[in-house]
Tab-separated table of C-alpha atoms in Angstrom:
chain	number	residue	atom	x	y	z
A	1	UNK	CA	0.000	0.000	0.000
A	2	UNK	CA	0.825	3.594	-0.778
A	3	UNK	CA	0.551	5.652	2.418
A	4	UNK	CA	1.266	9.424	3.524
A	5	UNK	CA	1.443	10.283	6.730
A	6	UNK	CA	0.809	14.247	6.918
A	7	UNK	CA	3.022	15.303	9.821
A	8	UNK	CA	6.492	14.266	11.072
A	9	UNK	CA	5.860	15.272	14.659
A	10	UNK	CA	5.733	12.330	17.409
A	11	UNK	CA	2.298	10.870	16.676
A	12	UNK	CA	2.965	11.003	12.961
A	13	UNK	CA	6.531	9.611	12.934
A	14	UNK	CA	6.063	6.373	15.331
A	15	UNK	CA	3.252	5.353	12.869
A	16	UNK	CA	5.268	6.089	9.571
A	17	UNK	CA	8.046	3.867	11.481
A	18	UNK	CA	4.841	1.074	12.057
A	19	UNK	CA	3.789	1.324	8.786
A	20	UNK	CA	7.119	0.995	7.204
A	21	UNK	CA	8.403	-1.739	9.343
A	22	UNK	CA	5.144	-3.362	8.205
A	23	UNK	CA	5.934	-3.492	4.822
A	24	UNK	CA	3.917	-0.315	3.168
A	25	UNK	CA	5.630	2.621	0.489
A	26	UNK	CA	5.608	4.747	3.543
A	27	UNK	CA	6.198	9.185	2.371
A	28	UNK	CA	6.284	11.422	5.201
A	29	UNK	CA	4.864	15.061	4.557
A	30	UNK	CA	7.058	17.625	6.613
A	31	UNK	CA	8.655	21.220	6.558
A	32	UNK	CA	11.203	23.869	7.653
A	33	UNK	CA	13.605	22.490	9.764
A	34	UNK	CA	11.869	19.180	10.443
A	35	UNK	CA	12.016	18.442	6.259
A	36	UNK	CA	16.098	18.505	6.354
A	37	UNK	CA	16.277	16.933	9.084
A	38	UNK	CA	14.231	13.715	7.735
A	39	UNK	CA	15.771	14.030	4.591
A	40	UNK	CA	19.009	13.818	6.412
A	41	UNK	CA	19.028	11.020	9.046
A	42	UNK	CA	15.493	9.301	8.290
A	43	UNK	CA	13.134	8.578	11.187
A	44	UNK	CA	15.077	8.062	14.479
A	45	UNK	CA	13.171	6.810	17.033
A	46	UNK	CA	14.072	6.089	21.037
A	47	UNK	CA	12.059	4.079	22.201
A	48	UNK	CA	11.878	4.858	26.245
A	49	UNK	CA	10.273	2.234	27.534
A	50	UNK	CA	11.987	-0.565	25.401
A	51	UNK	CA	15.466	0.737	25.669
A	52	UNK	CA	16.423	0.626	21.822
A	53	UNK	CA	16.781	3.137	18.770
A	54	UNK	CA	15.226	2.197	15.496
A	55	UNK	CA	16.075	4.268	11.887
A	56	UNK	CA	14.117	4.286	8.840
A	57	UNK	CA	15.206	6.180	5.411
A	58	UNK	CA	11.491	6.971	4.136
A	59	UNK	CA	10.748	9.436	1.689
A	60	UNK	CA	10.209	12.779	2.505
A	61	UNK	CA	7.843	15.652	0.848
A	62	UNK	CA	7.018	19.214	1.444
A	63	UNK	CA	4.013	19.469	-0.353
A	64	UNK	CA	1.258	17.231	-1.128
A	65	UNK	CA	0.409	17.655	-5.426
A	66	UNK	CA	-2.911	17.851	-5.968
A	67	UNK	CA	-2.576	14.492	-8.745
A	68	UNK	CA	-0.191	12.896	-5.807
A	69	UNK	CA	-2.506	9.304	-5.124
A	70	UNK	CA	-2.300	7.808	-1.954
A	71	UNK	CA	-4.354	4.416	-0.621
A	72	UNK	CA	-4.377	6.326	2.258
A	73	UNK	CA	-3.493	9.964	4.039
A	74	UNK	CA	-2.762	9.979	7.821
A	75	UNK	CA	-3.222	13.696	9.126
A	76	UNK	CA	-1.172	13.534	12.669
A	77	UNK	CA	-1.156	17.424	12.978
A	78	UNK	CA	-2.177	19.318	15.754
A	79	UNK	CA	-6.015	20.049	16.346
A	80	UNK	CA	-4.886	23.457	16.082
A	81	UNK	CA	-3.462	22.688	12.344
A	82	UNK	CA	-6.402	21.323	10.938
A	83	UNK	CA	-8.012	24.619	9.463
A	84	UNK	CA	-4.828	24.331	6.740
A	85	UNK	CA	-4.471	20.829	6.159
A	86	UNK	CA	-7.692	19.747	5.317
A	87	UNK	CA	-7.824	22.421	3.048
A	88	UNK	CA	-4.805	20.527	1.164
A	89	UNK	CA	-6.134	17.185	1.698
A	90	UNK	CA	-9.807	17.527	0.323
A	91	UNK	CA	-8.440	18.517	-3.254
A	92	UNK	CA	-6.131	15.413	-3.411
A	93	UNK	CA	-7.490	12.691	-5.399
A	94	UNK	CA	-6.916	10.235	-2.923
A	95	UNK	CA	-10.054	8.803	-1.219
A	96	UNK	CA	-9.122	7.610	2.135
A	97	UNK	CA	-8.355	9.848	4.637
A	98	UNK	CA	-8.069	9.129	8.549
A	99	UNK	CA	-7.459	12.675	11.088
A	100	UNK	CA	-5.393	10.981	14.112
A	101	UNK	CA	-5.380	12.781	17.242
A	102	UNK	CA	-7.421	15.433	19.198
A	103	UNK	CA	-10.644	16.066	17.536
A	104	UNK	CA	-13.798	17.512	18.849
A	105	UNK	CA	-15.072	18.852	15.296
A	106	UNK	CA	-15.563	15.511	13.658
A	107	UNK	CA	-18.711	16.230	11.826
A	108	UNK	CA	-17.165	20.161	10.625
A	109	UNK	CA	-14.237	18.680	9.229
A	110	UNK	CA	-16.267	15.199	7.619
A	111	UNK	CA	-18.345	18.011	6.312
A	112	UNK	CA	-15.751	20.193	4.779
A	113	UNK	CA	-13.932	17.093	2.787
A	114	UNK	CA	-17.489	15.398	1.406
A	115	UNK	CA	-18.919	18.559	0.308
A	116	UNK	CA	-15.825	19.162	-1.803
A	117	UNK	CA	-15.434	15.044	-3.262
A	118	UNK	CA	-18.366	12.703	-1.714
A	119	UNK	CA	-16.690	9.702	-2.537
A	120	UNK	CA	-14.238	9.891	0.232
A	121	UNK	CA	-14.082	7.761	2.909
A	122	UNK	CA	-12.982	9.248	6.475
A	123	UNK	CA	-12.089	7.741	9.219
A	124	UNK	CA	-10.889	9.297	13.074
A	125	UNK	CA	-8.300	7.458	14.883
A	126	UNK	CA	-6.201	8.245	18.081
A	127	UNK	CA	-2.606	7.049	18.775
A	128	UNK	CA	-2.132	5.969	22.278
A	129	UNK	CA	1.257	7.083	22.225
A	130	UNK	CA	3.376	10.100	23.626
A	131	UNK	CA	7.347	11.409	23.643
A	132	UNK	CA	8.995	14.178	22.980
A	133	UNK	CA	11.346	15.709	19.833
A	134	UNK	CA	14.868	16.083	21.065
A	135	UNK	CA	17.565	17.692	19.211
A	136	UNK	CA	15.666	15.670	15.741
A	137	UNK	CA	15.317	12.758	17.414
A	138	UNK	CA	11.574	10.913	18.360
A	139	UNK	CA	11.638	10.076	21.806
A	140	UNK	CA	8.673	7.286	21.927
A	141	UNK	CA	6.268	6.518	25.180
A	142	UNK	CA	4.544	3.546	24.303
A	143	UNK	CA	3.157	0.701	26.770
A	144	UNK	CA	3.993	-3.201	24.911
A	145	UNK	CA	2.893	-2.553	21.131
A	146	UNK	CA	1.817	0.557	19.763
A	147	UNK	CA	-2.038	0.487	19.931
A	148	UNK	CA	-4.792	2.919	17.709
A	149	UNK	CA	-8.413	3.268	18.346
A	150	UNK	CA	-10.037	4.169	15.013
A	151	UNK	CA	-13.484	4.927	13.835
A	152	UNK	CA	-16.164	6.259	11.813
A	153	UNK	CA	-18.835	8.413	11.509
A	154	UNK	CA	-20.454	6.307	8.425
A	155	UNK	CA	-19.926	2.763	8.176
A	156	UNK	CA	-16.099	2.365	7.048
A	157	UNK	CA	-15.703	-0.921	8.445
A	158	UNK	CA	-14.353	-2.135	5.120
A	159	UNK	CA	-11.682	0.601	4.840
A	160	UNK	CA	-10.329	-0.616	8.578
A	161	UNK	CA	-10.716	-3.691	7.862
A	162	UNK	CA	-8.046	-2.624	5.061
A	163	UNK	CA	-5.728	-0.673	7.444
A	164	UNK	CA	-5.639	-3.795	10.237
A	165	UNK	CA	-4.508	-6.593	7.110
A	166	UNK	CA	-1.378	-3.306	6.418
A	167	UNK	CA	-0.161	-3.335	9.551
A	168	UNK	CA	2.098	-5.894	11.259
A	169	UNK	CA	0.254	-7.323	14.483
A	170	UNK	CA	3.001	-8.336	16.087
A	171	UNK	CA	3.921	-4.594	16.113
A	172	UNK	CA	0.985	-3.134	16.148
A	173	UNK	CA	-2.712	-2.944	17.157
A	174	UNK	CA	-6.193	-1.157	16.172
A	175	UNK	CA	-8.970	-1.392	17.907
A	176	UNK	CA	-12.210	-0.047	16.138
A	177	UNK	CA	-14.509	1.888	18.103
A	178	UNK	CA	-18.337	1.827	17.150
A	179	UNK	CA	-18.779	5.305	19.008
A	180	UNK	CA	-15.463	7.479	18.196
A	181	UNK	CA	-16.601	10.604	18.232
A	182	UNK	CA	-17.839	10.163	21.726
A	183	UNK	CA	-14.710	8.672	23.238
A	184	UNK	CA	-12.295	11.808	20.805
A	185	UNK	CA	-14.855	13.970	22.941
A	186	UNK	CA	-14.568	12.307	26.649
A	187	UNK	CA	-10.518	12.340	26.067
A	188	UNK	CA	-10.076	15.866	24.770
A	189	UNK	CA	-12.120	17.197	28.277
A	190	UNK	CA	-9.608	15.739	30.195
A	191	UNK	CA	-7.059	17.455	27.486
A	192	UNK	CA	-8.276	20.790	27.876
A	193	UNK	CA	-9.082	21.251	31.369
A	194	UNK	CA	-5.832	19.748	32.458
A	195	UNK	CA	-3.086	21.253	29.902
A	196	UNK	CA	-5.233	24.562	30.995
A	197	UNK	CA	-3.880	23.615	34.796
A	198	UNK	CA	-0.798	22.821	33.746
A	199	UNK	CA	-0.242	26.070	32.212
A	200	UNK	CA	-1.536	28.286	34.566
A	201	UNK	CA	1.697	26.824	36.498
A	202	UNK	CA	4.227	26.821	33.464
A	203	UNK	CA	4.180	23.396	33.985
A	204	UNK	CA	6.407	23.144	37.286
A	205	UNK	CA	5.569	19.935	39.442
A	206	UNK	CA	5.669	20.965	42.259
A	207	UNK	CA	3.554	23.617	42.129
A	208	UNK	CA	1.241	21.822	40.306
A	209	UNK	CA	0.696	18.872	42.421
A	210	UNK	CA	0.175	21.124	45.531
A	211	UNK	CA	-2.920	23.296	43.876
A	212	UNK	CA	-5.370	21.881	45.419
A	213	UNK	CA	-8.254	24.173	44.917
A	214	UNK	CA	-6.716	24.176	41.075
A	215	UNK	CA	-7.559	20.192	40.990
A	216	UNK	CA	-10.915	20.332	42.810
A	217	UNK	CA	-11.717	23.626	39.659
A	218	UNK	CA	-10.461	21.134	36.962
A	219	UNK	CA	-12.553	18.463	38.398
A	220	UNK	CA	-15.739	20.768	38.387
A	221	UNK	CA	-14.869	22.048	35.463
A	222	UNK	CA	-14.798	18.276	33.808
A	223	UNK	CA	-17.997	18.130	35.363
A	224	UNK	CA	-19.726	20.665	33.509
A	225	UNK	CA	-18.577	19.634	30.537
A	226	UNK	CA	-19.684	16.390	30.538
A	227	UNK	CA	-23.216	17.423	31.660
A	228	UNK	CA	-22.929	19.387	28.900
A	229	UNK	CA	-22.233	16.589	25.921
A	230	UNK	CA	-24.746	14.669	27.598
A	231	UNK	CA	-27.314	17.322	27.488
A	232	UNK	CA	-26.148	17.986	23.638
A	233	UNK	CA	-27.325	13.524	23.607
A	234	UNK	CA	-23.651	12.369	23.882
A	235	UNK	CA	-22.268	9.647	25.822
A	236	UNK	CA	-19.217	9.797	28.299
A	237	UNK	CA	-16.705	6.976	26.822
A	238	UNK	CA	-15.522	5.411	28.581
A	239	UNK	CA	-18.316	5.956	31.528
A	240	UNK	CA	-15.443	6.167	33.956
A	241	UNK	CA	-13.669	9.353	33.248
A	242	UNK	CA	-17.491	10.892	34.524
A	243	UNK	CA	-17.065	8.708	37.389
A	244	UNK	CA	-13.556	9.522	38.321
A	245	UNK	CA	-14.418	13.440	38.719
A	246	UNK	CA	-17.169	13.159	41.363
A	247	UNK	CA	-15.382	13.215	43.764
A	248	UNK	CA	-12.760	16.358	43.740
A	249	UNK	CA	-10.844	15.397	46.519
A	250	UNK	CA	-9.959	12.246	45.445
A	251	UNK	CA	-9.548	13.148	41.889
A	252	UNK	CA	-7.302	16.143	43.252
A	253	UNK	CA	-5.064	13.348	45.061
A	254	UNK	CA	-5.029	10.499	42.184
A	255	UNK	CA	-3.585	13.529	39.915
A	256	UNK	CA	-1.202	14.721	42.545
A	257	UNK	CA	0.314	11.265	42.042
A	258	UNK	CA	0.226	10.894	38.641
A	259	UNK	CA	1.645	14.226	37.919
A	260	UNK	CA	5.129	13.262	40.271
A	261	UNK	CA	5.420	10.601	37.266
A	262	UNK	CA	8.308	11.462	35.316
A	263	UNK	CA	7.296	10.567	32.311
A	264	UNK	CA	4.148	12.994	31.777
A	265	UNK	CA	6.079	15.704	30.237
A	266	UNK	CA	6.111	13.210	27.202
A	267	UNK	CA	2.174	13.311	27.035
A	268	UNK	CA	1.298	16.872	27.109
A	269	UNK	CA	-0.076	18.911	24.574
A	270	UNK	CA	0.440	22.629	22.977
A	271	UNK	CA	-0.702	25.916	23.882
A	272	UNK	CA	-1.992	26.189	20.301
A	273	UNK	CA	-3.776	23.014	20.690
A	274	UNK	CA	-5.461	23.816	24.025
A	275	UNK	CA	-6.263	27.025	23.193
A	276	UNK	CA	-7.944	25.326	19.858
A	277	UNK	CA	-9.820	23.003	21.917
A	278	UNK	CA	-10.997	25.684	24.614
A	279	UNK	CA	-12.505	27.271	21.638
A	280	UNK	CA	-14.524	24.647	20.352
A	281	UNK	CA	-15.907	23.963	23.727
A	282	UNK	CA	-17.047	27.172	23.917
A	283	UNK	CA	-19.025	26.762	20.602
A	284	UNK	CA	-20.790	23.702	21.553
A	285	UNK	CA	-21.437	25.412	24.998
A	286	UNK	CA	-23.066	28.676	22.854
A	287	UNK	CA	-24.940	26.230	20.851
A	288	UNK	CA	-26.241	24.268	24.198
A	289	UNK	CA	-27.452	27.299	26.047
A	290	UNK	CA	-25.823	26.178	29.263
A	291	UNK	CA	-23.757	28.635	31.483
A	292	UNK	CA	-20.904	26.409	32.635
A	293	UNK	CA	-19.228	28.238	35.762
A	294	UNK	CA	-16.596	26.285	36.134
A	295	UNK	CA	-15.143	25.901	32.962
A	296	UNK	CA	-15.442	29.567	32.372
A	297	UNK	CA	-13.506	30.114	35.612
A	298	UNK	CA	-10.983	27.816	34.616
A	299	UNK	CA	-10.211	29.379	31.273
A	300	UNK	CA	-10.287	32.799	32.914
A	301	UNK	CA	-7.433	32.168	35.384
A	302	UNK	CA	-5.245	30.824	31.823
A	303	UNK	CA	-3.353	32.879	29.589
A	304	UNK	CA	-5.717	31.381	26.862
A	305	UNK	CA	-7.535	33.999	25.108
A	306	UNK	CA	-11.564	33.827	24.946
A	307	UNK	CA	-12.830	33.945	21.926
């Protein structure tokens, strides 16, 4: 298979690594400073976890020709990238496209590619995997295999059912998920509220695991949003993340622990990003009618601008 993978950050260069190792024509879509780099040394990967460097020479592009076919296109830019990309991925003749990562607009951006070419097929997929770039090298945080949860709006089932027989199992693993847009929605309030925390204290530990009244607001704040999506007839997926926020005190000392981890500074996401997703939350808040105290507090105390 002939695959592009739209982005040569983290996400989208331990899955060009997968799908290479796997056997595919693997091209990697990058620029600036990350485009020599590739073009340089390939794909270096460290994997933390497993203690051992991989390198693969794939071929690198800066710009994706409208006539350029693909079997499929992998977008693994940021939420906060989307706008652009999708505007270059929607006149490519290819017909398989699958957005991997944060995504909260599935049915804007679904919208924006089929009223352009109908006869594409998209799909939504997140990477459970994290790490950092380090002077151009990939450092990888990845539990056993490398793992994807993928899923559609329509019924794609054939087109993943494509993407699972391209993929080496023994490296690899995707798990389809009949309500995607729900669990891309459940993850990205966790995202949001706590990057927005994290933030408000540059990201220093220490501070951050003693803010106590900033844990209990991120809880409440989770809280309103998900009384929110459920109002607008979602579902929290997995019904545990709901559960886990009902009590603030407890959820303020299970993150106090998991934030001494070391390795969460390899699973954190952007200002731009946040400040992306903060937006969109707000929409679908304007468009519910609810006042959600909480969350409005929460961005308020942020440097993230309101829109």
């Amino acid at each position: 298979m002939k695959i592009l993978i739209y982005g040569a950050g983290v996400q989208g260069s331990y899955l060009a690594h997968i799908l290479y190792r796997s056997g595919n024509q693997v091209d990697v879509l990058a620029r600036n400073s990350r485009y020599d780099e590739l073009s340089e040394q390939g794909i270096r990967l460290n994997h933390y976890l497993q203690r051992k460097q991989t390198e693969d020479r794939i071929t690198v592009i800066s710009a994706l020709p409208r006539e350029a076919y693909y079997d499929f296109i992998f977008v693994t830019a940021k939420f906060s990238d989307l706008t652009e990309i999708i505007e270059d991925v929607k006149v490519n003749i290819s017909k398989n496209i699958v957005l991997v990562g944060n995504n909260i607009d599935t049915h804007k951006w679904e919208h924006d590619i089929l009223q352009y070419d109908s006869s594409k097929k998209i799909l939504f997929a997140f990477q459970l995997t994290g790490g950092k770039r380090m002077n151009g090298d990939i450092n990888v945080l990845r539990f056993f295999k490398g793992h994807m949860l993928i899923g559609s709006l329509s019924n794609h089932q054939k087109e993943i059912n494509i993407l699972k027989n391209i993929i080496n199992p023994k490296l690899y693993s995707i798990k389809v998920k009949s309500a995607m847009e729900e669990w891309l929605l459940t993850h990205a309030v966790n995202i949001v509220t706590m990057t927005a925390l994290q933030e408000i204290h540059a990201s220093n530990v220490n501070d951050l695991v003693k803010d106590k009244h900033g844990w209990k607001l991120v809880a409440k704040a989770q809280i309103d949003l998900y009384k929110m999506l459920e109002r607008s007839g979602y579902q929290i997926k997995p019904a545990l993340q709901k559960n886990l926020v009902r009590s603030p005190t407890l959820f303020t000392i299970g993150m106090s622990l998991l934030y001494r981890m070391p390795l969460l500074d390899m699973m954190q996401s952007t200002v731009e990003e946040t400040n992306e997703l903060f937006d969109s939350f707000e929409m679908k808040r304007q468009q519910s009618g609810m006042e959600l105290k909480h969350f409005s507090e929460l961005r308020g105390i942020t440097t993230y601008p309101s829109s």
